[in-house]
Amino acid sequence: MSSSRAVCIVGTGYVGMACMIGLAELGWRVHGYDISAERVERLKLGIPPYREPGILEALREHLDAGKMHFFEDLDAAARDAQIVIVAVGTPSREDGSADISALQSVIHELAKVKFASWPTIVIRSTVPPGTTDALAHLARDWGDVVYAPEFLREGTAVRDFLDPDRVVVGCETPASAVGYVRLFERLQRPVLFTSRSSAELIKCCSNAFLALKISFANEVANLCDACDGMADDVLRGIGYDQRIGSQFLRPGIGFGGPCFEKDVKSMEFVARERGVGRELLSAMLRVNDAQPKKIIDLLENEIGALAEAKIGVWGLAFKAGTDDIRNSLALIIVEELSRRGASTVVFDPAVHVAPLPRDSRLVTSALEAAKADALLVLTEWPEFARIDPNLYAATLNLGVVIDGRNILDPDRVASAGLNYRGVGRGVWAPVDRPRVASVV
Ligand code: UDX
């Protein structure tokens, strides 16, 4: 396979890097290009642009083996490639629509490349339906454009790349996409050829459905609190139904991160623009916006008043396994606490710099953050659950722990003499309440 032509990847963010490493693992040679020369410089030295388990080792291994090269010049990176994968950002605008200008400029730049043969440009960025057709029109004189959505999660992106449930390709004719599909032959996964618009819809509707499951789980949890139910048991019982499934039914502070909210807003924008129903989309965004407020209200109820209070916060990343704080609801909660007059002491195992409000500071250990009046858990880092509650019971002045991710063991926390509240776990009374339903 080493004699085969390199695959070019434009954009070295989470998606682009996962494609590069994943394809190199599958035996292909890859050329990476990024508009940021500084990022390319660092990548050449083997320094990854973000944190993900295993990425540093993989990057260095493939660089050393000569399977991976980075370029400051797009023409040099792309001219010999038949497949060019484009994975650049499509951020949300104020009105919820997706900003696809970075994609458009990549197509304009690719138009200047002296390709050795007719290329297939594969768009992997998440885009609203109709975008790839418009890009294909721009490129009609020099290449084919297809849409191949990614379903990668931050923190496990390379693993997800190599273990996809399906390979979706939106194209005008399957012939234009066979070169791309061949890259994945070894994985032996189902390949679905659709129109470009259908493939675009598969991506944003998949994300919307996952986000819907989370918003549903959060509403169930709130209902549990109101009806003396136990969210852990209720959601577990629901998830056992194979038609529903147990994944993405974890209640918490709401979904954050760069994808879900952006994608749902972009779908809502498209539905509004085309005059079709968007009630569910709007409702799940409202549920998600309300959830952080619920957590703050819970805290306020337990400690009396937020003004002048000092709150310890565990977790700032939008989820465990990443240092990404883009659209992190934890950050939004910290900002809201500050607006309400509380100061915060924040610890996250991966986040070392963050735009925190004035009366908030980042510290370097969980126990240091727990020297406060109350403790809030906002990211589902498993290491938080491993800390002995007796170690922080002594330093929490008001003895209150609000577990916004349901990751702590309520019995352990309560038996250290602390007042524990989770999401949909009711008021914790360890003596007469079984922790989770047992399955025999
Ligand atoms: C998501 C999609 O999962 C992925 O397929 C797509 O390609 C990109 O967007 P990502 O944003 O990396 O991936 O993270 P994900 O693991 O999906 O979590 C998103 C948010 O939902 C996080 O804030 C997470 O904490 C939250 N979440 C997830 C829950 O609150 N409950 C759950 O059950 C699952």
mmCIF file with all atom_site columns, C-alpha atoms and ligand atoms in Angstrom, residues 126 150-155 160 203 207 210 214 217-218 246-260 263 318-320 380 405, ligand 1:
data_model
loop_
_atom_site.group_PDB
_atom_site.id
_atom_site.type_symbol
_atom_site.label_atom_id
_atom_site.label_alt_id
_atom_site.label_comp_id
_atom_site.label_asym_id
_atom_site.label_entity_id
_atom_site.label_seq_id
_atom_site.pdbx_PDB_ins_code
_atom_site.Cartn_x
_atom_site.Cartn_y
_atom_site.Cartn_z
_atom_site.occupancy
_atom_site.B_iso_or_equiv
_atom_site.pdbx_formal_charge
_atom_site.auth_seq_id
_atom_site.auth_comp_id
_atom_site.auth_asym_id
_atom_site.auth_atom_id
_atom_site.pdbx_PDB_model_num
ATOM   1  C CA  . THR A 1 126 ? -20.946 19.267 9.505  1.00 0.00 ? 126 THR A CA  1
ATOM   2  C CA  . GLU A 1 150 ? -18.151 11.915 10.589 1.00 0.00 ? 150 GLU A CA  1
ATOM   3  C CA  . PHE A 1 151 ? -19.609 10.562 13.799 1.00 0.00 ? 151 PHE A CA  1
ATOM   4  C CA  . LEU A 1 152 ? -16.531 11.055 15.960 1.00 0.00 ? 152 LEU A CA  1
ATOM   5  C CA  . ARG A 1 153 ? -16.604 12.032 19.606 1.00 0.00 ? 153 ARG A CA  1
ATOM   6  C CA  . GLU A 1 154 ? -13.895 14.144 21.153 1.00 0.00 ? 154 GLU A CA  1
ATOM   7  C CA  . GLY A 1 155 ? -11.635 12.104 23.371 1.00 0.00 ? 155 GLY A CA  1
ATOM   8  C CA  . ASP A 1 160 ? -14.471 6.051  16.604 1.00 0.00 ? 160 ASP A CA  1
ATOM   9  C CA  . LYS A 1 203 ? -25.317 13.802 10.127 1.00 0.00 ? 203 LYS A CA  1
ATOM   10 C CA  . ASN A 1 207 ? -26.654 14.508 16.420 1.00 0.00 ? 207 ASN A CA  1
ATOM   11 C CA  . LEU A 1 210 ? -28.585 12.011 20.527 1.00 0.00 ? 210 LEU A CA  1
ATOM   12 C CA  . ILE A 1 214 ? -30.001 13.678 26.692 1.00 0.00 ? 214 ILE A CA  1
ATOM   13 C CA  . ALA A 1 217 ? -33.062 12.006 30.245 1.00 0.00 ? 217 ALA A CA  1
ATOM   14 C CA  . ASN A 1 218 ? -32.793 15.398 31.950 1.00 0.00 ? 218 ASN A CA  1
ATOM   15 C CA  . SER A 1 246 ? -29.186 2.859  27.158 1.00 0.00 ? 246 SER A CA  1
ATOM   16 C CA  . GLN A 1 247 ? -26.637 5.162  25.515 1.00 0.00 ? 247 GLN A CA  1
ATOM   17 C CA  . PHE A 1 248 ? -26.942 8.938  25.830 1.00 0.00 ? 248 PHE A CA  1
ATOM   18 C CA  . LEU A 1 249 ? -29.516 8.621  28.597 1.00 0.00 ? 249 LEU A CA  1
ATOM   19 C CA  . ARG A 1 250 ? -27.243 9.998  31.320 1.00 0.00 ? 250 ARG A CA  1
ATOM   20 C CA  . PRO A 1 251 ? -28.829 13.007 32.995 1.00 0.00 ? 251 PRO A CA  1
ATOM   21 C CA  . GLY A 1 252 ? -26.631 15.900 34.061 1.00 0.00 ? 252 GLY A CA  1
ATOM   22 C CA  . ILE A 1 253 ? -26.096 19.606 33.562 1.00 0.00 ? 253 ILE A CA  1
ATOM   23 C CA  . GLY A 1 254 ? -27.123 19.385 29.878 1.00 0.00 ? 254 GLY A CA  1
ATOM   24 C CA  . PHE A 1 255 ? -25.185 18.740 26.687 1.00 0.00 ? 255 PHE A CA  1
ATOM   25 C CA  . GLY A 1 256 ? -22.267 21.032 25.875 1.00 0.00 ? 256 GLY A CA  1
ATOM   26 C CA  . GLY A 1 257 ? -19.403 21.039 23.419 1.00 0.00 ? 257 GLY A CA  1
ATOM   27 C CA  . PRO A 1 258 ? -18.863 22.309 19.921 1.00 0.00 ? 258 PRO A CA  1
ATOM   28 C CA  . CYS A 1 259 ? -21.373 20.057 18.120 1.00 0.00 ? 259 CYS A CA  1
ATOM   29 C CA  . PHE A 1 260 ? -24.768 19.305 19.605 1.00 0.00 ? 260 PHE A CA  1
ATOM   30 C CA  . ASP A 1 263 ? -26.083 21.399 14.972 1.00 0.00 ? 263 ASP A CA  1
ATOM   31 C CA  . PHE A 1 318 ? -17.590 20.063 28.365 1.00 0.00 ? 318 PHE A CA  1
ATOM   32 C CA  . LYS A 1 319 ? -17.166 16.345 29.014 1.00 0.00 ? 319 LYS A CA  1
ATOM   33 C CA  . ALA A 1 320 ? -14.602 13.994 30.523 1.00 0.00 ? 320 ALA A CA  1
ATOM   34 C CA  . GLU A 1 380 ? -18.019 13.469 34.564 1.00 0.00 ? 380 GLU A CA  1
ATOM   35 C CA  . ARG A 1 405 ? -23.209 14.477 36.700 1.00 0.00 ? 405 ARG A CA  1
HETATM 36 C C1  . UDX B 2 .   ? -20.847 14.516 19.490 1.00 0.00 ? 1   UDX B C1  1
HETATM 37 C C2  . UDX B 2 .   ? -21.414 13.234 18.834 1.00 0.00 ? 1   UDX B C2  1
HETATM 38 O O1  . UDX B 2 .   ? -21.509 12.206 19.827 1.00 0.00 ? 1   UDX B O1  1
HETATM 39 C C3  . UDX B 2 .   ? -20.542 12.788 17.685 1.00 0.00 ? 1   UDX B C3  1
HETATM 40 O O2  . UDX B 2 .   ? -21.134 11.678 17.018 1.00 0.00 ? 1   UDX B O2  1
HETATM 41 C C4  . UDX B 2 .   ? -20.406 13.961 16.679 1.00 0.00 ? 1   UDX B C4  1
HETATM 42 O O3  . UDX B 2 .   ? -19.605 13.623 15.604 1.00 0.00 ? 1   UDX B O3  1
HETATM 43 C C5  . UDX B 2 .   ? -19.851 15.185 17.385 1.00 0.00 ? 1   UDX B C5  1
HETATM 44 O O4  . UDX B 2 .   ? -20.699 15.523 18.497 1.00 0.00 ? 1   UDX B O4  1
HETATM 45 P P1  . UDX B 2 .   ? -18.952 15.142 21.253 1.00 0.00 ? 1   UDX B P1  1
HETATM 46 O O5  . UDX B 2 .   ? -19.530 16.512 21.183 1.00 0.00 ? 1   UDX B O5  1
HETATM 47 O O6  . UDX B 2 .   ? -17.480 14.959 21.136 1.00 0.00 ? 1   UDX B O6  1
HETATM 48 O O7  . UDX B 2 .   ? -19.611 14.207 20.105 1.00 0.00 ? 1   UDX B O7  1
HETATM 49 O O8  . UDX B 2 .   ? -19.352 14.536 22.681 1.00 0.00 ? 1   UDX B O8  1
HETATM 50 P P2  . UDX B 2 .   ? -20.440 13.541 23.259 1.00 0.00 ? 1   UDX B P2  1
HETATM 51 O O9  . UDX B 2 .   ? -19.746 12.421 23.906 1.00 0.00 ? 1   UDX B O9  1
HETATM 52 O O10 . UDX B 2 .   ? -21.474 13.222 22.274 1.00 0.00 ? 1   UDX B O10 1
HETATM 53 O O11 . UDX B 2 .   ? -21.080 14.462 24.429 1.00 0.00 ? 1   UDX B O11 1
HETATM 54 C C6  . UDX B 2 .   ? -21.736 15.701 24.158 1.00 0.00 ? 1   UDX B C6  1
HETATM 55 C C7  . UDX B 2 .   ? -22.255 16.321 25.449 1.00 0.00 ? 1   UDX B C7  1
HETATM 56 O O12 . UDX B 2 .   ? -23.347 15.573 25.965 1.00 0.00 ? 1   UDX B O12 1
HETATM 57 C C8  . UDX B 2 .   ? -21.237 16.381 26.591 1.00 0.00 ? 1   UDX B C8  1
HETATM 58 O O13 . UDX B 2 .   ? -21.405 17.603 27.275 1.00 0.00 ? 1   UDX B O13 1
HETATM 59 C C9  . UDX B 2 .   ? -21.618 15.205 27.471 1.00 0.00 ? 1   UDX B C9  1
HETATM 60 O O14 . UDX B 2 .   ? -21.207 15.382 28.805 1.00 0.00 ? 1   UDX B O14 1
HETATM 61 C C10 . UDX B 2 .   ? -23.140 15.236 27.327 1.00 0.00 ? 1   UDX B C10 1
HETATM 62 N N1  . UDX B 2 .   ? -23.781 13.934 27.578 1.00 0.00 ? 1   UDX B N1  1
HETATM 63 C C11 . UDX B 2 .   ? -23.491 12.855 26.789 1.00 0.00 ? 1   UDX B C11 1
HETATM 64 C C12 . UDX B 2 .   ? -24.756 13.833 28.581 1.00 0.00 ? 1   UDX B C12 1
HETATM 65 O O15 . UDX B 2 .   ? -25.048 14.806 29.283 1.00 0.00 ? 1   UDX B O15 1
HETATM 66 N N2  . UDX B 2 .   ? -25.397 12.641 28.750 1.00 0.00 ? 1   UDX B N2  1
HETATM 67 C C13 . UDX B 2 .   ? -25.107 11.542 27.977 1.00 0.00 ? 1   UDX B C13 1
HETATM 68 O O16 . UDX B 2 .   ? -25.752 10.481 28.211 1.00 0.00 ? 1   UDX B O16 1
HETATM 69 C C14 . UDX B 2 .   ? -24.135 11.652 26.981 1.00 0.00 ? 1   UDX B C14 1
#
